[in-house]
Short mmCIF file of C-alpha atoms in Angstrom, two decimals:
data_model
loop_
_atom_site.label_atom_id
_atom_site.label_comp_id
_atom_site.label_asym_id
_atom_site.label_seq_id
_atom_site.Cartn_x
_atom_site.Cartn_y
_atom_site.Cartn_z
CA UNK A 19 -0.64 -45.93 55.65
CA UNK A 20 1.88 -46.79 52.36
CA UNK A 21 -1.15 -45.31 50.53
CA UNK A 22 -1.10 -41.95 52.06
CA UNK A 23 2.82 -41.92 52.09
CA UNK A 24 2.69 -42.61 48.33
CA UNK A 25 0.21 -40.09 47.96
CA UNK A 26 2.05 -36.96 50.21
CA UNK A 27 5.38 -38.26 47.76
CA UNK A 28 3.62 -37.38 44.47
CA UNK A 29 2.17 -34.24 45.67
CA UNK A 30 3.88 -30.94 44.74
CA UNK A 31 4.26 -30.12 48.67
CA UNK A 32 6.62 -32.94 49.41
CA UNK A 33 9.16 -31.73 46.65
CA UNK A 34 8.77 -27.89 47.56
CA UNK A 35 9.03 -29.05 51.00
CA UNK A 36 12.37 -30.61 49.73
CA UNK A 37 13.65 -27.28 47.46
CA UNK A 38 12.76 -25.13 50.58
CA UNK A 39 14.84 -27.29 53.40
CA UNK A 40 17.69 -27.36 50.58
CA UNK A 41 17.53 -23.49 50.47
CA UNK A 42 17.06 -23.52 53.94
CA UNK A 43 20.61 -24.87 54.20
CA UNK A 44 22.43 -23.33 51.57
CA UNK A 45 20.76 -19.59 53.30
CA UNK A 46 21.98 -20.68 56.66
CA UNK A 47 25.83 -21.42 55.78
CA UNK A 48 25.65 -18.26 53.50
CA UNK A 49 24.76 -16.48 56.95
CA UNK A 50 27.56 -18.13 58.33
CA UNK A 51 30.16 -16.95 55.83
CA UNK A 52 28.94 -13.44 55.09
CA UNK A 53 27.50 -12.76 58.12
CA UNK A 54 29.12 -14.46 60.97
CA UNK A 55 32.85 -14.73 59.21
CA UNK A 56 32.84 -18.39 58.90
CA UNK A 57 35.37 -18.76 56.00
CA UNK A 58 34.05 -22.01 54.28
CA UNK A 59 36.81 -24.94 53.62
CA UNK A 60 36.56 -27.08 50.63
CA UNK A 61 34.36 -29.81 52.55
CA UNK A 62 31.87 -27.10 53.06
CA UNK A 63 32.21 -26.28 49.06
CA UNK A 64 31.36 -29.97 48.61
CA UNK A 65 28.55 -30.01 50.84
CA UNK A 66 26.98 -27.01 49.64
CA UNK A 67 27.19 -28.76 46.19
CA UNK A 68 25.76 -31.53 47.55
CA UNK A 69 22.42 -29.57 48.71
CA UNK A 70 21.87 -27.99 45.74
CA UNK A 71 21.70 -31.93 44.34
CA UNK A 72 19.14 -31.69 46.46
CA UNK A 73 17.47 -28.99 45.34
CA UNK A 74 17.81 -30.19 41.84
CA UNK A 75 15.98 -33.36 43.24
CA UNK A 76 13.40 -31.91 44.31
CA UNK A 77 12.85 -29.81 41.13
CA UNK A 78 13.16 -32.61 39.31
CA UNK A 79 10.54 -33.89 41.17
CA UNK A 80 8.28 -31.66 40.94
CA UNK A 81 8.38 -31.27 37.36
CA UNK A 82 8.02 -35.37 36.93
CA UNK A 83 5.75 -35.89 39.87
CA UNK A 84 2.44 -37.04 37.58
CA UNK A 85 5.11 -39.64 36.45
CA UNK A 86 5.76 -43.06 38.88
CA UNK A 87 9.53 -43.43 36.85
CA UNK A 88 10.07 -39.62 37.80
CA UNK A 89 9.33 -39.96 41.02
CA UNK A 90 11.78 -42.79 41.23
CA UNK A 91 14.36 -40.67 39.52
CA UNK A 92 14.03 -37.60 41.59
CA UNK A 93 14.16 -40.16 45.16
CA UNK A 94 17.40 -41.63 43.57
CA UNK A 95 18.96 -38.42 42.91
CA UNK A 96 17.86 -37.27 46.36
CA UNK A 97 19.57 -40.71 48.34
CA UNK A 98 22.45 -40.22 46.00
CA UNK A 99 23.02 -36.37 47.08
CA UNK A 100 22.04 -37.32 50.76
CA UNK A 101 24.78 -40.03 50.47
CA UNK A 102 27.34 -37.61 49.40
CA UNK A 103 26.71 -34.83 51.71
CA UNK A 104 26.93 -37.40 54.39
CA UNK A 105 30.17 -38.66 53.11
CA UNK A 106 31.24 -35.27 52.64
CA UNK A 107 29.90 -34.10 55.98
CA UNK A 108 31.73 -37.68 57.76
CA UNK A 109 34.75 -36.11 56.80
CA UNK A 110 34.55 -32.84 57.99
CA UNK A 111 33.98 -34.84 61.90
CA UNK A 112 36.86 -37.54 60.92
CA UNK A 113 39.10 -34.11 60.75
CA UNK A 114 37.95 -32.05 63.29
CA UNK A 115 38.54 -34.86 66.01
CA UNK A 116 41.72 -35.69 64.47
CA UNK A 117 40.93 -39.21 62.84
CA UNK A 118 41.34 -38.46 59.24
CA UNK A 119 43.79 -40.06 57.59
CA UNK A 120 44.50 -37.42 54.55
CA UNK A 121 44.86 -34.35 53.71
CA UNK A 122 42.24 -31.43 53.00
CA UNK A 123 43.43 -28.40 50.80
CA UNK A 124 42.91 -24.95 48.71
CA UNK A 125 41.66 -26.69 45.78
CA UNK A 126 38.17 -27.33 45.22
CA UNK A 127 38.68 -29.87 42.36
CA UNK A 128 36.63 -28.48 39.65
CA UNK A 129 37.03 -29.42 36.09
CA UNK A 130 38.96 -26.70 34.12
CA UNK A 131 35.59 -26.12 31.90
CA UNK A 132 33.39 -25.97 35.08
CA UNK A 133 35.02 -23.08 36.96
CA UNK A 134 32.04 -22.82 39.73
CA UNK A 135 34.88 -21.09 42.27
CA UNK A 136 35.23 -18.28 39.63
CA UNK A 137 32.24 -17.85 38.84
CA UNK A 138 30.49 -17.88 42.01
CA UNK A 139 32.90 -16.75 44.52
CA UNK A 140 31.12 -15.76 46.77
CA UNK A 141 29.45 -18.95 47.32
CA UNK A 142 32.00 -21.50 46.01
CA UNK A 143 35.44 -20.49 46.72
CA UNK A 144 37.60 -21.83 49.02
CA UNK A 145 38.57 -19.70 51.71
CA UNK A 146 40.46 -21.68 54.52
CA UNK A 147 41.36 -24.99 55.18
CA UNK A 148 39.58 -28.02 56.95
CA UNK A 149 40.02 -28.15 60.90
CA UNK A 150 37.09 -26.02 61.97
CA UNK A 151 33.38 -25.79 61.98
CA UNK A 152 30.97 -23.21 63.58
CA UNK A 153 29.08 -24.16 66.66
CA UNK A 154 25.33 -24.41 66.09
CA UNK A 155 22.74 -24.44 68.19
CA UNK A 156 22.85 -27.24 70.75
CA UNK A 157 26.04 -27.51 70.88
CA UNK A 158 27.02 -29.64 67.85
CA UNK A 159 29.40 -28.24 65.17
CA UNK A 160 27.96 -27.66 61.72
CA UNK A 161 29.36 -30.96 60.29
CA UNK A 162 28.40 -32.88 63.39
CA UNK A 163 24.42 -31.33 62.49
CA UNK A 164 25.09 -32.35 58.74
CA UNK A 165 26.47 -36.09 59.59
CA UNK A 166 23.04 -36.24 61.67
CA UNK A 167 20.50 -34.65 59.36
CA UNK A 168 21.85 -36.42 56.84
CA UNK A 169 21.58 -39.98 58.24
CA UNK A 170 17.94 -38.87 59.17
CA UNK A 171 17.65 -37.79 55.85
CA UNK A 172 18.97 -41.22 53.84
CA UNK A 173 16.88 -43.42 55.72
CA UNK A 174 13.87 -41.41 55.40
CA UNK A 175 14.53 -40.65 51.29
CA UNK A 176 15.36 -44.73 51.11
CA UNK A 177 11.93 -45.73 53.19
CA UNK A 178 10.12 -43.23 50.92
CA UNK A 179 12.13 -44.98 47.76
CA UNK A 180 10.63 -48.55 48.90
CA UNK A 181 6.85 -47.32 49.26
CA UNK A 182 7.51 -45.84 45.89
CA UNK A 183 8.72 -49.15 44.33
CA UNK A 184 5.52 -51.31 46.22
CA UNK A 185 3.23 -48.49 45.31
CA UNK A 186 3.96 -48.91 41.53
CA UNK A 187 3.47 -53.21 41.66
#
């Protein structure tokens, strides 16, 4: 069974499988906000940064996939983007129930030399604040579908990380 898991991780369909959900998401909250008038907040910014670390993960794997110490890499950087949009997506609950203990603003906190508001507006500016999220199907808020697809999505990467590590002993 670790055998065949090992084997689907270092094959080019588990890491187009990963760059396809990735796009998957960052299509469906671009339907949201150009299609639905969703105005993203600056958690969604971060969490639509945080899914293209996973698409760069999977990339990454793909193109290092005939290599065990790639494959390793490209897990890492997908638990470590999972992590984040988990964080990111924890948040975005925390304030819509009215638990957070902060404050969530305009300002997408981009280094001066890496403008990505400016120069991709229409995907990475700011447009309202936090408070809000769409209802999705089901009846769970976007960040309520991130927090659990995310969770899903950490334990699975880290299980898949483990077989990876006892695969190459």
């Amino acid at each position: 069974m670790i055998d065949r898991l090992a084997r689907f991780m270092a094959s080019r369909w588990y890491w187009l499988g990963l760059m396809a959900g990735a796009l998957l998401l960052e299509i469906v909250a671009l339907f949201y906000q150009h299609v639905l008038n969703e105005p993203p907040c600056v958690l969604c910014i971060h969490a639509r940064l945080w899914v293209l670390g996973i698409l760069f993960a999977g990339g990454l794997g793909m193109a290092l996939r005939r290599h065990g110490w790639g494959q390793v890499l490209a897990q890492s950087v997908l638990i470590v983007s999972l992590v984040g949009l988990l964080e990111r997506s924890w948040v975005g609950v925390q304030i819509e129930r009215g638990t957070y203990d902060g404050a969530c603003g305009m300002d997408p906190g981009f280094p001066v030399w890496l403008p990505l508001d400016a120069w991709f507006p229409n995907a990475l500016q700011v447009w309202t604040m936090c408070g809000y999220s769409p209802v999705m199907p089901f009846g769970l808020t976007m960040v309520e579908t991130l927090v659990y697809g995310s969770v899903l999505g950490v334990l699975l990467a880290s299980l898949g990380l483990v077989v990876m590590v006892i695969r190459r002993r």
